[in-house]
Amino acid sequence: MTHGQRAVTRPGLRERKKQRTRDALLRAALELFTTQGYERTTVDEIVEAVDVSQRTFFRYFANKEDTTFAVQDMVESRFIAELRRRPPCEAPFEAMRRAVLCAWGSSGEAIEEVITVDLHMRTYQMIESTPPLLAAHMRRGVALENQIARLIAEREGLDVERDPRPRVAVAAFSGVMRVTGQLWGRGSDSSVEALRNLTEEYLDQLVPALAGDWRQAAACDPV
């Protein structure tokens, strides 16, 4: 191997080592959070479990909250990337539907490379039952909805500040995502495939639920 070849190889090895360290910190943090409680767990305990320094922890994560939502951030980033790739001929709901199903289709293996799916579910349940994390989850959800609405408006050639349709569409879509996440978190099947199937089932009901006549046998007298 030449000197030039070694120069190319070393950065790759360093990057893999950094990724392994980050993944180990993430696993240790989530295991501690879900077994002894988020608020009771300290950064000192996390770094002790991995045998690294606090300085190393803060090189990868800004704080404990950052570790809690790291996997969720990865999935959401994949969704945004998929949404950007959807063809412009697709209607907004269809583009979001296909993007989220594609993202979940590719995220399962990526999640399992870092943590078990069971730990992912336990983390979701912990977020839902921990008031500070639930508040952070809602805050981050609003930020994500705004990002998606701007992206949808851009796709459709609309001004998101003047036309309410992108925000309305994204609000409905996000509501379904929250419901399916909660149902998955309370269910017995912790697989990503179960979450994907549940998401697809509920998204397929979105348009009929909003546009259909729920009172099938009742006549509606015009006002």
Coordinates of C-alpha atoms in Angstrom, one line a residue:
M1 CA 0.0 0.0 0.0
T2 CA 1.4 3.4 -1.0
H3 CA 1.6 6.5 1.2
G4 CA -1.2 8.0 -0.9
Q5 CA -3.4 5.0 -0.3
R6 CA -2.9 5.2 3.5
A7 CA -3.9 8.9 3.4
V8 CA -7.2 7.9 1.8
T9 CA -7.9 5.0 4.2
R10 CA -7.2 6.7 7.5
P11 CA -10.1 9.3 7.4
G12 CA -12.5 6.5 6.8
L13 CA -11.3 4.5 9.8
R14 CA -11.5 7.6 11.9
E15 CA -15.0 8.4 10.8
R16 CA -16.1 4.8 11.6
K17 CA -14.5 5.0 15.0
K18 CA -16.4 8.3 15.7
Q19 CA -19.6 6.7 14.6
R20 CA -19.1 3.7 16.9
T21 CA -18.4 6.0 19.8
R22 CA -21.5 8.1 19.0
D23 CA -23.7 5.0 18.7
A24 CA -22.4 3.6 21.9
L25 CA -23.2 6.8 23.8
L26 CA -26.6 6.8 22.3
R27 CA -27.4 3.2 23.3
A28 CA -26.1 3.8 26.8
A29 CA -28.1 7.0 27.2
L30 CA -31.4 5.4 26.0
E31 CA -30.9 2.3 28.1
L32 CA -30.3 4.4 31.2
F33 CA -33.2 6.7 30.4
T34 CA -35.7 3.9 29.9
T35 CA -34.6 1.8 32.9
Q36 CA -34.0 4.4 35.6
G37 CA -35.7 7.5 34.2
Y38 CA -34.7 10.4 32.0
E39 CA -34.5 13.0 34.8
R40 CA -32.6 10.7 37.2
T41 CA -29.9 9.9 34.6
T42 CA -26.8 12.1 34.5
V43 CA -24.3 12.7 31.7
D44 CA -21.6 11.3 34.1
E45 CA -23.5 8.0 34.2
I46 CA -23.8 7.9 30.4
V47 CA -20.1 8.5 29.8
E48 CA -19.1 6.0 32.6
A49 CA -21.1 3.3 30.8
V50 CA -19.1 3.9 27.6
D51 CA -15.8 4.7 29.4
V52 CA -15.3 8.0 27.7
S53 CA -15.1 11.6 29.0
Q54 CA -17.8 14.2 29.3
R55 CA -15.9 16.2 26.6
T56 CA -16.4 13.3 24.3
F57 CA -20.1 13.2 25.0
F58 CA -20.5 16.9 24.2
R59 CA -18.6 16.4 21.0
Y60 CA -21.5 14.4 19.7
F61 CA -24.5 15.6 21.6
A62 CA -25.5 19.1 22.9
N63 CA -27.3 17.6 25.9
K64 CA -29.4 14.7 27.1
E65 CA -32.4 15.8 25.1
D66 CA -30.3 15.6 22.0
T67 CA -29.7 11.9 22.5
T68 CA -33.3 11.2 23.3
F69 CA -34.4 12.5 19.8
A70 CA -31.4 11.4 17.8
V71 CA -33.1 8.4 16.2
Q72 CA -36.3 10.4 15.5
D73 CA -34.2 13.1 13.9
M74 CA -32.6 10.5 11.6
V75 CA -36.0 9.2 10.5
E76 CA -37.4 12.7 10.0
S77 CA -34.3 13.7 7.9
R78 CA -35.0 10.7 5.7
F79 CA -38.6 11.7 5.3
I80 CA -37.6 15.3 4.3
A81 CA -35.1 13.9 1.8
E82 CA -37.7 11.5 0.3
L83 CA -40.3 14.3 0.1
R84 CA -37.8 16.5 -1.8
R85 CA -37.4 13.6 -4.3
R86 CA -41.1 13.1 -5.0
P87 CA -42.1 14.0 -8.6
P88 CA -43.9 17.3 -8.9
C89 CA -46.9 15.6 -10.6
E90 CA -47.9 14.1 -7.2
A91 CA -50.5 15.9 -5.2
P92 CA -49.3 17.1 -1.8
F93 CA -51.0 14.3 0.3
E94 CA -49.8 11.6 -2.0
A95 CA -46.3 13.0 -2.0
M96 CA -46.2 13.1 1.8
R97 CA -47.8 9.6 2.0
R98 CA -45.3 8.0 -0.3
A99 CA -42.4 9.9 1.3
V100 CA -43.1 8.7 4.8
L101 CA -43.7 5.1 3.7
C102 CA -40.4 5.1 1.8
A103 CA -38.6 6.7 4.7
W104 CA -39.9 4.0 7.1
G105 CA -39.1 1.3 4.5
S106 CA -35.4 2.3 4.6
S107 CA -35.2 3.4 8.3
G108 CA -35.7 0.0 9.9
E109 CA -32.3 -1.3 9.1
A110 CA -30.7 2.1 9.9
I111 CA -32.3 2.1 13.3
E112 CA -31.3 -1.5 14.1
E113 CA -27.7 -0.6 13.2
V114 CA -27.7 1.7 16.2
I115 CA -30.3 0.5 18.7
T116 CA -32.8 -2.4 18.9
V117 CA -36.3 -1.7 17.7
D118 CA -37.5 -2.6 21.2
L119 CA -35.3 0.1 22.7
H120 CA -36.7 2.5 20.1
M121 CA -40.3 1.7 21.2
R122 CA -39.3 2.0 24.9
T123 CA -37.8 5.4 24.1
Y124 CA -41.0 6.5 22.5
Q125 CA -43.0 5.4 25.5
M126 CA -40.6 7.2 27.8
I127 CA -41.0 10.5 25.8
E128 CA -44.8 10.2 26.0
S129 CA -44.7 9.7 29.8
T130 CA -42.1 12.3 30.6
P131 CA -43.5 15.8 30.7
P132 CA -40.3 17.8 29.8
L133 CA -39.7 15.4 26.9
L134 CA -43.3 15.4 25.7
A135 CA -43.1 19.2 25.7
A136 CA -39.9 19.1 23.7
H137 CA -41.5 16.5 21.4
M138 CA -44.4 18.8 20.7
R139 CA -42.1 21.8 20.2
R140 CA -39.9 19.9 17.7
G141 CA -43.1 18.7 16.0
V142 CA -44.2 22.2 15.3
A143 CA -40.8 23.1 13.9
L144 CA -41.0 20.0 11.6
E145 CA -44.6 20.9 10.5
N146 CA -43.4 24.4 9.5
Q147 CA -40.5 22.9 7.5
I148 CA -42.8 20.5 5.7
A149 CA -45.4 23.2 5.0
R150 CA -42.7 25.4 3.4
L151 CA -41.5 22.5 1.3
I152 CA -45.0 21.7 0.1
A153 CA -45.7 25.3 -0.7
E154 CA -42.4 25.4 -2.7
R155 CA -43.4 22.3 -4.6
E156 CA -46.8 23.8 -5.5
G157 CA -45.5 27.2 -6.3
L158 CA -47.4 28.8 -3.4
D159 CA -46.6 31.5 -0.8
V160 CA -47.0 29.7 2.5
E161 CA -47.7 33.0 4.3
R162 CA -50.6 33.8 2.0
D163 CA -52.1 30.5 1.1
P164 CA -53.3 28.4 4.1
R165 CA -53.5 25.1 2.2
P166 CA -50.0 23.8 2.8
R167 CA -50.2 24.3 6.5
V168 CA -53.7 22.8 6.7
A169 CA -52.6 19.8 4.7
V170 CA -49.5 19.3 6.8
A171 CA -51.5 19.7 10.0
A172 CA -53.8 16.9 9.0
F173 CA -50.9 14.7 7.9
S174 CA -49.0 15.3 11.1
G175 CA -52.1 14.6 13.2
V176 CA -52.3 11.1 11.6
M177 CA -48.6 10.6 12.3
R178 CA -49.0 11.4 16.0
V179 CA -52.0 9.1 16.3
T180 CA -50.2 6.1 14.7
G181 CA -47.1 6.7 16.8
Q182 CA -49.2 6.6 19.9
L183 CA -51.0 3.5 18.9
W184 CA -47.7 1.8 17.9
G185 CA -46.2 2.8 21.3
R186 CA -49.1 1.2 23.1
G187 CA -49.2 -1.9 21.0
S188 CA -47.5 -5.3 21.4
D189 CA -45.6 -5.3 18.1
S190 CA -42.5 -3.2 18.3
S191 CA -41.3 -3.7 14.8
V192 CA -40.8 -0.9 12.3
E193 CA -42.9 -2.8 9.8
A194 CA -45.8 -2.7 12.3
L195 CA -45.5 1.1 12.5
R196 CA -45.2 1.4 8.7
N197 CA -48.3 -0.7 8.2
L198 CA -50.3 1.2 10.8
T199 CA -49.2 4.5 9.2
E200 CA -50.2 3.4 5.8
E201 CA -53.6 2.2 7.0
Y202 CA -54.4 5.5 8.8
L203 CA -53.1 7.7 6.0
D204 CA -55.3 5.8 3.5
Q205 CA -58.2 6.8 5.6
L206 CA -57.3 10.5 5.8
V207 CA -59.0 11.8 2.6
P208 CA -62.2 9.6 3.0
A209 CA -62.4 10.7 6.7
L210 CA -62.3 14.4 5.7
A211 CA -64.2 14.4 2.5
G212 CA -66.7 11.5 2.9
D213 CA -70.2 11.5 4.3
W214 CA -70.0 9.7 7.7
R215 CA -73.7 9.5 8.1
Q216 CA -74.3 7.0 5.3
A217 CA -77.9 6.4 6.0
A218 CA -78.9 9.9 7.0
A219 CA -80.0 12.6 4.6
C220 CA -78.6 16.1 5.1
D221 CA -81.1 18.9 4.6
P222 CA -79.5 22.0 3.0
V223 CA -79.6 25.0 5.2

